Amino acid sequence: MTNRTPAQLKKHYAEYQGTPEQIKKRAQRNAARKEMVAKHGKAKLTGKDVDHKVPIRLGGGNGKNLRIRTVKANRGDTR
């Protein structure tokens, strides 16, 4: 992440991260991780990402749409 000033961070949150749509998506991602920790245990998810097979931005949700992947594999996908 680039170095941002506190003013830039505040502006970014107000204009993007703080919007109701983004708050809903973040809550969905947090719920997905919590669900996988409950199902598989915290130790199995250490150093891993919880991946949505169908991304949230394309209408994917939680439930059977989740899988555990390495950070490199998950974040290296072509968007």
PDB file of N, CA, C and O in Angstrom:
ATOM      1  N   MET A   1       0.850  -1.179   0.000  1.00  0.00           N
ATOM      2  CA  MET A   1       0.000   0.000   0.000  1.00  0.00           C
ATOM      3  C   MET A   1       0.889   1.234   0.000  1.00  0.00           C
ATOM      4  O   MET A   1       1.923   1.276   0.641  1.00  0.00           O
ATOM      5  N   THR A   2       0.482   2.203  -0.736  1.00  0.00           N
ATOM      6  CA  THR A   2       1.242   3.443  -0.768  1.00  0.00           C
ATOM      7  C   THR A   2       1.068   4.189   0.547  1.00  0.00           C
ATOM      8  O   THR A   2       0.106   3.977   1.279  1.00  0.00           O
ATOM      9  N   ASN A   3       2.016   5.033   0.823  1.00  0.00           N
ATOM     10  CA  ASN A   3       1.925   5.832   2.044  1.00  0.00           C
ATOM     11  C   ASN A   3       0.952   6.980   1.812  1.00  0.00           C
ATOM     12  O   ASN A   3       1.160   7.806   0.931  1.00  0.00           O
ATOM     13  N   ARG A   4      -0.094   6.988   2.587  1.00  0.00           N
ATOM     14  CA  ARG A   4      -1.109   8.036   2.479  1.00  0.00           C
ATOM     15  C   ARG A   4      -1.117   8.858   3.747  1.00  0.00           C
ATOM     16  O   ARG A   4      -0.871   8.350   4.840  1.00  0.00           O
ATOM     17  N   THR A   5      -1.443  10.105   3.590  1.00  0.00           N
ATOM     18  CA  THR A   5      -1.547  10.977   4.750  1.00  0.00           C
ATOM     19  C   THR A   5      -2.863  10.675   5.466  1.00  0.00           C
ATOM     20  O   THR A   5      -3.793  10.119   4.871  1.00  0.00           O
ATOM     21  N   PRO A   6      -2.974  11.035   6.720  1.00  0.00           N
ATOM     22  CA  PRO A   6      -4.243  10.831   7.420  1.00  0.00           C
ATOM     23  C   PRO A   6      -5.423  11.500   6.716  1.00  0.00           C
ATOM     24  O   PRO A   6      -6.528  10.957   6.694  1.00  0.00           O
ATOM     25  N   ALA A   7      -5.191  12.642   6.108  1.00  0.00           N
ATOM     26  CA  ALA A   7      -6.269  13.329   5.391  1.00  0.00           C
ATOM     27  C   ALA A   7      -6.710  12.528   4.171  1.00  0.00           C
ATOM     28  O   ALA A   7      -7.911  12.442   3.872  1.00  0.00           O
ATOM     29  N   GLN A   8      -5.749  11.923   3.469  1.00  0.00           N
ATOM     30  CA  GLN A   8      -6.084  11.109   2.304  1.00  0.00           C
ATOM     31  C   GLN A   8      -6.864   9.860   2.712  1.00  0.00           C
ATOM     32  O   GLN A   8      -7.814   9.459   2.036  1.00  0.00           O
ATOM     33  N   LEU A   9      -6.460   9.251   3.827  1.00  0.00           N
ATOM     34  CA  LEU A   9      -7.167   8.076   4.316  1.00  0.00           C
ATOM     35  C   LEU A   9      -8.599   8.413   4.707  1.00  0.00           C
ATOM     36  O   LEU A   9      -9.536   7.670   4.406  1.00  0.00           O
ATOM     37  N   LYS A  10      -8.771   9.531   5.371  1.00  0.00           N
ATOM     38  CA  LYS A  10     -10.106   9.970   5.788  1.00  0.00           C
ATOM     39  C   LYS A  10     -10.996  10.216   4.573  1.00  0.00           C
ATOM     40  O   LYS A  10     -12.159   9.806   4.544  1.00  0.00           O
ATOM     41  N   LYS A  11     -10.430  10.848   3.548  1.00  0.00           N
ATOM     42  CA  LYS A  11     -11.189  11.123   2.322  1.00  0.00           C
ATOM     43  C   LYS A  11     -11.565   9.827   1.614  1.00  0.00           C
ATOM     44  O   LYS A  11     -12.696   9.656   1.153  1.00  0.00           O
ATOM     45  N   HIS A  12     -10.611   8.887   1.540  1.00  0.00           N
ATOM     46  CA  HIS A  12     -10.874   7.599   0.888  1.00  0.00           C
ATOM     47  C   HIS A  12     -12.000   6.860   1.606  1.00  0.00           C
ATOM     48  O   HIS A  12     -12.894   6.302   0.966  1.00  0.00           O
ATOM     49  N   TYR A  13     -11.959   6.845   2.929  1.00  0.00           N
ATOM     50  CA  TYR A  13     -13.012   6.168   3.670  1.00  0.00           C
ATOM     51  C   TYR A  13     -14.362   6.832   3.411  1.00  0.00           C
ATOM     52  O   TYR A  13     -15.362   6.155   3.168  1.00  0.00           O
ATOM     53  N   ALA A  14     -14.389   8.152   3.444  1.00  0.00           N
ATOM     54  CA  ALA A  14     -15.656   8.875   3.254  1.00  0.00           C
ATOM     55  C   ALA A  14     -16.239   8.650   1.865  1.00  0.00           C
ATOM     56  O   ALA A  14     -17.452   8.514   1.705  1.00  0.00           O
ATOM     57  N   GLU A  15     -15.371   8.586   0.857  1.00  0.00           N
ATOM     58  CA  GLU A  15     -15.856   8.486  -0.520  1.00  0.00           C
ATOM     59  C   GLU A  15     -16.057   7.057  -1.007  1.00  0.00           C
ATOM     60  O   GLU A  15     -16.802   6.835  -1.956  1.00  0.00           O
ATOM     61  N   TYR A  16     -15.369   6.085  -0.392  1.00  0.00           N
ATOM     62  CA  TYR A  16     -15.456   4.729  -0.925  1.00  0.00           C
ATOM     63  C   TYR A  16     -15.766   3.691   0.147  1.00  0.00           C
ATOM     64  O   TYR A  16     -16.814   3.076   0.126  1.00  0.00           O
ATOM     65  N   GLN A  17     -14.862   3.512   1.087  1.00  0.00           N
ATOM     66  CA  GLN A  17     -15.041   2.449   2.074  1.00  0.00           C
ATOM     67  C   GLN A  17     -16.235   2.671   2.990  1.00  0.00           C
ATOM     68  O   GLN A  17     -16.785   1.711   3.518  1.00  0.00           O
ATOM     69  N   GLY A  18     -16.639   3.893   3.163  1.00  0.00           N
ATOM     70  CA  GLY A  18     -17.739   4.195   4.068  1.00  0.00           C
ATOM     71  C   GLY A  18     -19.104   4.168   3.421  1.00  0.00           C
ATOM     72  O   GLY A  18     -20.109   4.398   4.085  1.00  0.00           O
ATOM     73  N   THR A  19     -19.176   3.858   2.131  1.00  0.00           N
ATOM     74  CA  THR A  19     -20.475   3.823   1.462  1.00  0.00           C
ATOM     75  C   THR A  19     -21.244   2.573   1.907  1.00  0.00           C
ATOM     76  O   THR A  19     -20.628   1.539   2.200  1.00  0.00           O
ATOM     77  N   PRO A  20     -22.554   2.638   1.948  1.00  0.00           N
ATOM     78  CA  PRO A  20     -23.343   1.481   2.384  1.00  0.00           C
ATOM     79  C   PRO A  20     -23.059   0.217   1.566  1.00  0.00           C
ATOM     80  O   PRO A  20     -23.016  -0.883   2.116  1.00  0.00           O
ATOM     81  N   GLU A  21     -22.828   0.369   0.278  1.00  0.00           N
ATOM     82  CA  GLU A  21     -22.546  -0.789  -0.579  1.00  0.00           C
ATOM     83  C   GLU A  21     -21.250  -1.482  -0.157  1.00  0.00           C
ATOM     84  O   GLU A  21     -21.190  -2.709  -0.031  1.00  0.00           O
ATOM     85  N   GLN A  22     -20.195  -0.698   0.097  1.00  0.00           N
ATOM     86  CA  GLN A  22     -18.908  -1.271   0.487  1.00  0.00           C
ATOM     87  C   GLN A  22     -18.947  -1.844   1.901  1.00  0.00           C
ATOM     88  O   GLN A  22     -18.316  -2.860   2.187  1.00  0.00           O
ATOM     89  N   ILE A  23     -19.701  -1.221   2.783  1.00  0.00           N
ATOM     90  CA  ILE A  23     -19.849  -1.741   4.140  1.00  0.00           C
ATOM     91  C   ILE A  23     -20.525  -3.107   4.095  1.00  0.00           C
ATOM     92  O   ILE A  23     -20.120  -4.046   4.777  1.00  0.00           O
ATOM     93  N   LYS A  24     -21.535  -3.267   3.244  1.00  0.00           N
ATOM     94  CA  LYS A  24     -22.249  -4.536   3.094  1.00  0.00           C
ATOM     95  C   LYS A  24     -21.321  -5.625   2.548  1.00  0.00           C
ATOM     96  O   LYS A  24     -21.313  -6.751   3.038  1.00  0.00           O
ATOM     97  N   LYS A  25     -20.506  -5.274   1.550  1.00  0.00           N
ATOM     98  CA  LYS A  25     -19.571  -6.247   0.969  1.00  0.00           C
ATOM     99  C   LYS A  25     -18.506  -6.660   1.981  1.00  0.00           C
ATOM    100  O   LYS A  25     -18.141  -7.833   2.070  1.00  0.00           O
ATOM    101  N   ARG A  26     -17.992  -5.705   2.760  1.00  0.00           N
ATOM    102  CA  ARG A  26     -16.979  -6.011   3.770  1.00  0.00           C
ATOM    103  C   ARG A  26     -17.571  -6.927   4.846  1.00  0.00           C
ATOM    104  O   ARG A  26     -16.930  -7.882   5.285  1.00  0.00           O
ATOM    105  N   ALA A  27     -18.810  -6.661   5.243  1.00  0.00           N
ATOM    106  CA  ALA A  27     -19.477  -7.496   6.244  1.00  0.00           C
ATOM    107  C   ALA A  27     -19.642  -8.918   5.718  1.00  0.00           C
ATOM    108  O   ALA A  27     -19.474  -9.895   6.459  1.00  0.00           O
ATOM    109  N   GLN A  28     -19.926  -9.052   4.429  1.00  0.00           N
ATOM    110  CA  GLN A  28     -20.086 -10.366   3.820  1.00  0.00           C
ATOM    111  C   GLN A  28     -18.749 -11.122   3.816  1.00  0.00           C
ATOM    112  O   GLN A  28     -18.697 -12.312   4.111  1.00  0.00           O
ATOM    113  N   ARG A  29     -17.653 -10.432   3.513  1.00  0.00           N
ATOM    114  CA  ARG A  29     -16.330 -11.065   3.540  1.00  0.00           C
ATOM    115  C   ARG A  29     -15.956 -11.483   4.953  1.00  0.00           C
ATOM    116  O   ARG A  29     -15.424 -12.583   5.179  1.00  0.00           O
ATOM    117  N   ASN A  30     -16.239 -10.619   5.934  1.00  0.00           N
ATOM    118  CA  ASN A  30     -15.945 -10.946   7.329  1.00  0.00           C
ATOM    119  C   ASN A  30     -16.764 -12.147   7.799  1.00  0.00           C
ATOM    120  O   ASN A  30     -16.261 -13.020   8.505  1.00  0.00           O
ATOM    121  N   ALA A  31     -18.024 -12.209   7.400  1.00  0.00           N
ATOM    122  CA  ALA A  31     -18.894 -13.324   7.776  1.00  0.00           C
ATOM    123  C   ALA A  31     -18.402 -14.623   7.146  1.00  0.00           C
ATOM    124  O   ALA A  31     -18.481 -15.691   7.766  1.00  0.00           O
ATOM    125  N   ALA A  32     -17.878 -14.548   5.933  1.00  0.00           N
ATOM    126  CA  ALA A  32     -17.360 -15.736   5.251  1.00  0.00           C
ATOM    127  C   ALA A  32     -16.185 -16.317   6.025  1.00  0.00           C
ATOM    128  O   ALA A  32     -16.091 -17.528   6.234  1.00  0.00           O
ATOM    129  N   ARG A  33     -15.268 -15.457   6.450  1.00  0.00           N
ATOM    130  CA  ARG A  33     -14.114 -15.940   7.209  1.00  0.00           C
ATOM    131  C   ARG A  33     -14.560 -16.540   8.541  1.00  0.00           C
ATOM    132  O   ARG A  33     -14.083 -17.610   8.938  1.00  0.00           O
ATOM    133  N   LYS A  34     -15.493 -15.876   9.215  1.00  0.00           N
ATOM    134  CA  LYS A  34     -15.990 -16.374  10.498  1.00  0.00           C
ATOM    135  C   LYS A  34     -16.646 -17.747  10.328  1.00  0.00           C
ATOM    136  O   LYS A  34     -16.457 -18.652  11.144  1.00  0.00           O
ATOM    137  N   GLU A  35     -17.393 -17.915   9.254  1.00  0.00           N
ATOM    138  CA  GLU A  35     -18.060 -19.183   8.965  1.00  0.00           C
ATOM    139  C   GLU A  35     -17.038 -20.303   8.733  1.00  0.00           C
ATOM    140  O   GLU A  35     -17.195 -21.414   9.239  1.00  0.00           O
ATOM    141  N   MET A  36     -15.970 -19.996   7.990  1.00  0.00           N
ATOM    142  CA  MET A  36     -14.953 -21.002   7.701  1.00  0.00           C
ATOM    143  C   MET A  36     -14.132 -21.346   8.945  1.00  0.00           C
ATOM    144  O   MET A  36     -13.737 -22.496   9.126  1.00  0.00           O
ATOM    145  N   VAL A  37     -13.893 -20.375   9.825  1.00  0.00           N
ATOM    146  CA  VAL A  37     -13.182 -20.643  11.079  1.00  0.00           C
ATOM    147  C   VAL A  37     -14.023 -21.576  11.946  1.00  0.00           C
ATOM    148  O   VAL A  37     -13.506 -22.526  12.540  1.00  0.00           O
ATOM    149  N   ALA A  38     -15.321 -21.349  11.989  1.00  0.00           N
ATOM    150  CA  ALA A  38     -16.207 -22.202  12.777  1.00  0.00           C
ATOM    151  C   ALA A  38     -16.246 -23.619  12.213  1.00  0.00           C
ATOM    152  O   ALA A  38     -16.314 -24.599  12.967  1.00  0.00           O
ATOM    153  N   LYS A  39     -16.180 -23.741  10.894  1.00  0.00           N
ATOM    154  CA  LYS A  39     -16.290 -25.038  10.239  1.00  0.00           C
ATOM    155  C   LYS A  39     -14.971 -25.824  10.280  1.00  0.00           C
ATOM    156  O   LYS A  39     -14.970 -27.026  10.519  1.00  0.00           O
ATOM    157  N   HIS A  40     -13.838 -25.145  10.026  1.00  0.00           N
ATOM    158  CA  HIS A  40     -12.566 -25.836   9.876  1.00  0.00           C
ATOM    159  C   HIS A  40     -11.571 -25.593  11.001  1.00  0.00           C
ATOM    160  O   HIS A  40     -10.583 -26.309  11.094  1.00  0.00           O
ATOM    161  N   GLY A  41     -11.786 -24.578  11.806  1.00  0.00           N
ATOM    162  CA  GLY A  41     -10.860 -24.253  12.885  1.00  0.00           C
ATOM    163  C   GLY A  41      -9.887 -23.161  12.475  1.00  0.00           C
ATOM    164  O   GLY A  41      -9.542 -23.020  11.306  1.00  0.00           O
ATOM    165  N   LYS A  42      -9.456 -22.412  13.459  1.00  0.00           N
ATOM    166  CA  LYS A  42      -8.587 -21.268  13.211  1.00  0.00           C
ATOM    167  C   LYS A  42      -7.209 -21.693  12.699  1.00  0.00           C
ATOM    168  O   LYS A  42      -6.610 -21.029  11.861  1.00  0.00           O
ATOM    169  N   ALA A  43      -6.701 -22.827  13.180  1.00  0.00           N
ATOM    170  CA  ALA A  43      -5.368 -23.288  12.792  1.00  0.00           C
ATOM    171  C   ALA A  43      -5.280 -23.591  11.302  1.00  0.00           C
ATOM    172  O   ALA A  43      -4.270 -23.307  10.659  1.00  0.00           O
ATOM    173  N   LYS A  44      -6.330 -24.150  10.738  1.00  0.00           N
ATOM    174  CA  LYS A  44      -6.316 -24.505   9.312  1.00  0.00           C
ATOM    175  C   LYS A  44      -6.326 -23.263   8.421  1.00  0.00           C
ATOM    176  O   LYS A  44      -5.838 -23.296   7.302  1.00  0.00           O
ATOM    177  N   LEU A  45      -6.844 -22.158   8.923  1.00  0.00           N
ATOM    178  CA  LEU A  45      -6.919 -20.945   8.123  1.00  0.00           C
ATOM    179  C   LEU A  45      -5.754 -19.991   8.345  1.00  0.00           C
ATOM    180  O   LEU A  45      -5.664 -18.973   7.671  1.00  0.00           O
ATOM    181  N   THR A  46      -4.845 -20.341   9.246  1.00  0.00           N
ATOM    182  CA  THR A  46      -3.696 -19.479   9.500  1.00  0.00           C
ATOM    183  C   THR A  46      -2.855 -19.353   8.240  1.00  0.00           C
ATOM    184  O   THR A  46      -2.435 -20.353   7.666  1.00  0.00           O
ATOM    185  N   GLY A  47      -2.656 -18.133   7.787  1.00  0.00           N
ATOM    186  CA  GLY A  47      -1.866 -17.880   6.586  1.00  0.00           C
ATOM    187  C   GLY A  47      -2.605 -18.143   5.293  1.00  0.00           C
ATOM    188  O   GLY A  47      -2.003 -18.169   4.226  1.00  0.00           O
ATOM    189  N   LYS A  48      -3.901 -18.356   5.361  1.00  0.00           N
ATOM    190  CA  LYS A  48      -4.708 -18.650   4.171  1.00  0.00           C
ATOM    191  C   LYS A  48      -5.764 -17.572   3.981  1.00  0.00           C
ATOM    192  O   LYS A  48      -6.047 -16.785   4.866  1.00  0.00           O
ATOM    193  N   ASP A  49      -6.352 -17.561   2.802  1.00  0.00           N
ATOM    194  CA  ASP A  49      -7.464 -16.663   2.491  1.00  0.00           C
ATOM    195  C   ASP A  49      -8.724 -17.489   2.297  1.00  0.00           C
ATOM    196  O   ASP A  49      -8.658 -18.635   1.851  1.00  0.00           O
ATOM    197  N   VAL A  50      -9.859 -16.905   2.617  1.00  0.00           N
ATOM    198  CA  VAL A  50     -11.145 -17.505   2.295  1.00  0.00           C
ATOM    199  C   VAL A  50     -11.571 -16.884   0.972  1.00  0.00           C
ATOM    200  O   VAL A  50     -11.676 -15.671   0.840  1.00  0.00           O
ATOM    201  N   ASP A  51     -11.768 -17.729  -0.026  1.00  0.00           N
ATOM    202  CA  ASP A  51     -12.047 -17.291  -1.384  1.00  0.00           C
ATOM    203  C   ASP A  51     -13.508 -17.536  -1.732  1.00  0.00           C
ATOM    204  O   ASP A  51     -14.076 -18.565  -1.361  1.00  0.00           O
ATOM    205  N   HIS A  52     -14.098 -16.586  -2.433  1.00  0.00           N
ATOM    206  CA  HIS A  52     -15.425 -16.779  -3.011  1.00  0.00           C
ATOM    207  C   HIS A  52     -15.208 -17.285  -4.434  1.00  0.00           C
ATOM    208  O   HIS A  52     -14.569 -16.607  -5.232  1.00  0.00           O
ATOM    209  N   LYS A  53     -15.715 -18.467  -4.753  1.00  0.00           N
ATOM    210  CA  LYS A  53     -15.543 -19.020  -6.101  1.00  0.00           C
ATOM    211  C   LYS A  53     -16.132 -18.069  -7.135  1.00  0.00           C
ATOM    212  O   LYS A  53     -15.511 -17.789  -8.151  1.00  0.00           O
ATOM    213  N   VAL A  54     -17.339 -17.608  -6.886  1.00  0.00           N
ATOM    214  CA  VAL A  54     -17.940 -16.549  -7.698  1.00  0.00           C
ATOM    215  C   VAL A  54     -17.778 -15.275  -6.879  1.00  0.00           C
ATOM    216  O   VAL A  54     -18.337 -15.169  -5.790  1.00  0.00           O
ATOM    217  N   PRO A  55     -16.992 -14.315  -7.358  1.00  0.00           N
ATOM    218  CA  PRO A  55     -16.702 -13.119  -6.562  1.00  0.00           C
ATOM    219  C   PRO A  55     -17.961 -12.361  -6.136  1.00  0.00           C
ATOM    220  O   PRO A  55     -18.986 -12.399  -6.830  1.00  0.00           O
ATOM    221  N   ILE A  56     -17.843 -11.683  -5.011  1.00  0.00           N
ATOM    222  CA  ILE A  56     -18.954 -10.884  -4.507  1.00  0.00           C
ATOM    223  C   ILE A  56     -19.364  -9.842  -5.546  1.00  0.00           C
ATOM    224  O   ILE A  56     -20.538  -9.599  -5.768  1.00  0.00           O
ATOM    225  N   ARG A  57     -18.369  -9.248  -6.229  1.00  0.00           N
ATOM    226  CA  ARG A  57     -18.664  -8.206  -7.213  1.00  0.00           C
ATOM    227  C   ARG A  57     -19.443  -8.742  -8.419  1.00  0.00           C
ATOM    228  O   ARG A  57     -20.043  -7.973  -9.166  1.00  0.00           O
ATOM    229  N   LEU A  58     -19.456 -10.083  -8.608  1.00  0.00           N
ATOM    230  CA  LEU A  58     -20.223 -10.675  -9.699  1.00  0.00           C
ATOM    231  C   LEU A  58     -21.476 -11.370  -9.190  1.00  0.00           C
ATOM    232  O   LEU A  58     -22.068 -12.186  -9.895  1.00  0.00           O
ATOM    233  N   GLY A  59     -21.846 -11.076  -7.956  1.00  0.00           N
ATOM    234  CA  GLY A  59     -23.084 -11.619  -7.415  1.00  0.00           C
ATOM    235  C   GLY A  59     -22.922 -12.860  -6.566  1.00  0.00           C
ATOM    236  O   GLY A  59     -23.909 -13.460  -6.165  1.00  0.00           O
ATOM    237  N   GLY A  60     -21.691 -13.280  -6.299  1.00  0.00           N
ATOM    238  CA  GLY A  60     -21.472 -14.450  -5.460  1.00  0.00           C
ATOM    239  C   GLY A  60     -21.788 -14.151  -4.012  1.00  0.00           C
ATOM    240  O   GLY A  60     -21.703 -13.008  -3.573  1.00  0.00           O
ATOM    241  N   GLY A  61     -22.133 -15.173  -3.288  1.00  0.00           N
ATOM    242  CA  GLY A  61     -22.447 -15.002  -1.879  1.00  0.00           C
ATOM    243  C   GLY A  61     -21.668 -15.990  -1.042  1.00  0.00           C
ATOM    244  O   GLY A  61     -20.711 -16.600  -1.507  1.00  0.00           O
ATOM    245  N   ASN A  62     -22.070 -16.159   0.187  1.00  0.00           N
ATOM    246  CA  ASN A  62     -21.438 -17.126   1.073  1.00  0.00           C
ATOM    247  C   ASN A  62     -22.135 -18.471   0.888  1.00  0.00           C
ATOM    248  O   ASN A  62     -22.814 -18.689  -0.093  1.00  0.00           O
ATOM    249  N   GLY A  63     -21.955 -19.385   1.793  1.00  0.00           N
ATOM    250  CA  GLY A  63     -22.580 -20.699   1.674  1.00  0.00           C
ATOM    251  C   GLY A  63     -21.649 -21.664   0.971  1.00  0.00           C
ATOM    252  O   GLY A  63     -20.504 -21.835   1.364  1.00  0.00           O
ATOM    253  N   LYS A  64     -22.112 -22.283  -0.104  1.00  0.00           N
ATOM    254  CA  LYS A  64     -21.302 -23.263  -0.838  1.00  0.00           C
ATOM    255  C   LYS A  64     -20.332 -22.596  -1.801  1.00  0.00           C
ATOM    256  O   LYS A  64     -19.641 -23.274  -2.551  1.00  0.00           O
ATOM    257  N   ASN A  65     -20.256 -21.306  -1.792  1.00  0.00           N
ATOM    258  CA  ASN A  65     -19.404 -20.547  -2.702  1.00  0.00           C
ATOM    259  C   ASN A  65     -18.022 -20.273  -2.108  1.00  0.00           C
ATOM    260  O   ASN A  65     -17.235 -19.556  -2.698  1.00  0.00           O
ATOM    261  N   LEU A  66     -17.698 -20.849  -0.954  1.00  0.00           N
ATOM    262  CA  LEU A  66     -16.449 -20.538  -0.265  1.00  0.00           C
ATOM    263  C   LEU A  66     -15.450 -21.678  -0.376  1.00  0.00           C
ATOM    264  O   LEU A  66     -15.822 -22.847  -0.445  1.00  0.00           O
ATOM    265  N   ARG A  67     -14.153 -21.310  -0.378  1.00  0.00           N
ATOM    266  CA  ARG A  67     -13.082 -22.288  -0.324  1.00  0.00           C
ATOM    267  C   ARG A  67     -11.868 -21.641   0.333  1.00  0.00           C
ATOM    268  O   ARG A  67     -11.743 -20.424   0.369  1.00  0.00           O
ATOM    269  N   ILE A  68     -10.962 -22.487   0.831  1.00  0.00           N
ATOM    270  CA  ILE A  68      -9.741 -22.013   1.463  1.00  0.00           C
ATOM    271  C   ILE A  68      -8.627 -22.106   0.422  1.00  0.00           C
ATOM    272  O   ILE A  68      -8.455 -23.140  -0.217  1.00  0.00           O
ATOM    273  N   ARG A  69      -7.897 -21.001   0.256  1.00  0.00           N
ATOM    274  CA  ARG A  69      -6.789 -20.977  -0.703  1.00  0.00           C
ATOM    275  C   ARG A  69      -5.591 -20.279  -0.084  1.00  0.00           C
ATOM    276  O   ARG A  69      -5.727 -19.514   0.866  1.00  0.00           O
ATOM    277  N   THR A  70      -4.431 -20.526  -0.669  1.00  0.00           N
ATOM    278  CA  THR A  70      -3.236 -19.813  -0.217  1.00  0.00           C
ATOM    279  C   THR A  70      -3.376 -18.357  -0.618  1.00  0.00           C
ATOM    280  O   THR A  70      -4.092 -18.018  -1.565  1.00  0.00           O
ATOM    281  N   VAL A  71      -2.675 -17.510   0.084  1.00  0.00           N
ATOM    282  CA  VAL A  71      -2.705 -16.068  -0.217  1.00  0.00           C
ATOM    283  C   VAL A  71      -2.214 -15.839  -1.632  1.00  0.00           C
ATOM    284  O   VAL A  71      -2.812 -15.081  -2.398  1.00  0.00           O
ATOM    285  N   LYS A  72      -1.130 -16.521  -2.022  1.00  0.00           N
ATOM    286  CA  LYS A  72      -0.556 -16.330  -3.351  1.00  0.00           C
ATOM    287  C   LYS A  72      -1.543 -16.711  -4.454  1.00  0.00           C
ATOM    288  O   LYS A  72      -1.714 -15.985  -5.436  1.00  0.00           O
ATOM    289  N   ALA A  73      -2.206 -17.831  -4.302  1.00  0.00           N
ATOM    290  CA  ALA A  73      -3.159 -18.281  -5.316  1.00  0.00           C
ATOM    291  C   ALA A  73      -4.378 -17.373  -5.380  1.00  0.00           C
ATOM    292  O   ALA A  73      -4.833 -17.005  -6.469  1.00  0.00           O
ATOM    293  N   ASN A  74      -4.908 -16.985  -4.221  1.00  0.00           N
ATOM    294  CA  ASN A  74      -6.122 -16.186  -4.192  1.00  0.00           C
ATOM    295  C   ASN A  74      -5.896 -14.776  -4.725  1.00  0.00           C
ATOM    296  O   ASN A  74      -6.673 -14.283  -5.530  1.00  0.00           O
ATOM    297  N   ARG A  75      -4.838 -14.144  -4.283  1.00  0.00           N
ATOM    298  CA  ARG A  75      -4.598 -12.760  -4.688  1.00  0.00           C
ATOM    299  C   ARG A  75      -3.906 -12.662  -6.039  1.00  0.00           C
ATOM    300  O   ARG A  75      -3.792 -11.586  -6.592  1.00  0.00           O
ATOM    301  N   GLY A  76      -3.450 -13.778  -6.563  1.00  0.00           N
ATOM    302  CA  GLY A  76      -2.778 -13.795  -7.853  1.00  0.00           C
ATOM    303  C   GLY A  76      -3.715 -14.041  -9.012  1.00  0.00           C
ATOM    304  O   GLY A  76      -3.295 -14.027 -10.170  1.00  0.00           O
ATOM    305  N   ASP A  77      -4.983 -14.295  -8.735  1.00  0.00           N
ATOM    306  CA  ASP A  77      -5.950 -14.526  -9.813  1.00  0.00           C
ATOM    307  C   ASP A  77      -6.062 -13.303 -10.710  1.00  0.00           C
ATOM    308  O   ASP A  77      -6.015 -12.168 -10.244  1.00  0.00           O
ATOM    309  N   THR A  78      -6.229 -13.547 -11.982  1.00  0.00           N
ATOM    310  CA  THR A  78      -6.472 -12.457 -12.919  1.00  0.00           C
ATOM    311  C   THR A  78      -7.868 -11.938 -12.680  1.00  0.00           C
ATOM    312  O   THR A  78      -8.825 -12.705 -12.638  1.00  0.00           O
ATOM    313  N   ARG A  79      -7.999 -10.661 -12.546  1.00  0.00           N
ATOM    314  CA  ARG A  79      -9.307 -10.075 -12.259  1.00  0.00           C
ATOM    315  C   ARG A  79      -9.997  -9.756 -13.555  1.00  0.00           C
ATOM    316  O   ARG A  79      -9.872  -8.878 -14.240  1.00  0.00           O
TER     317      ARG A  79
END
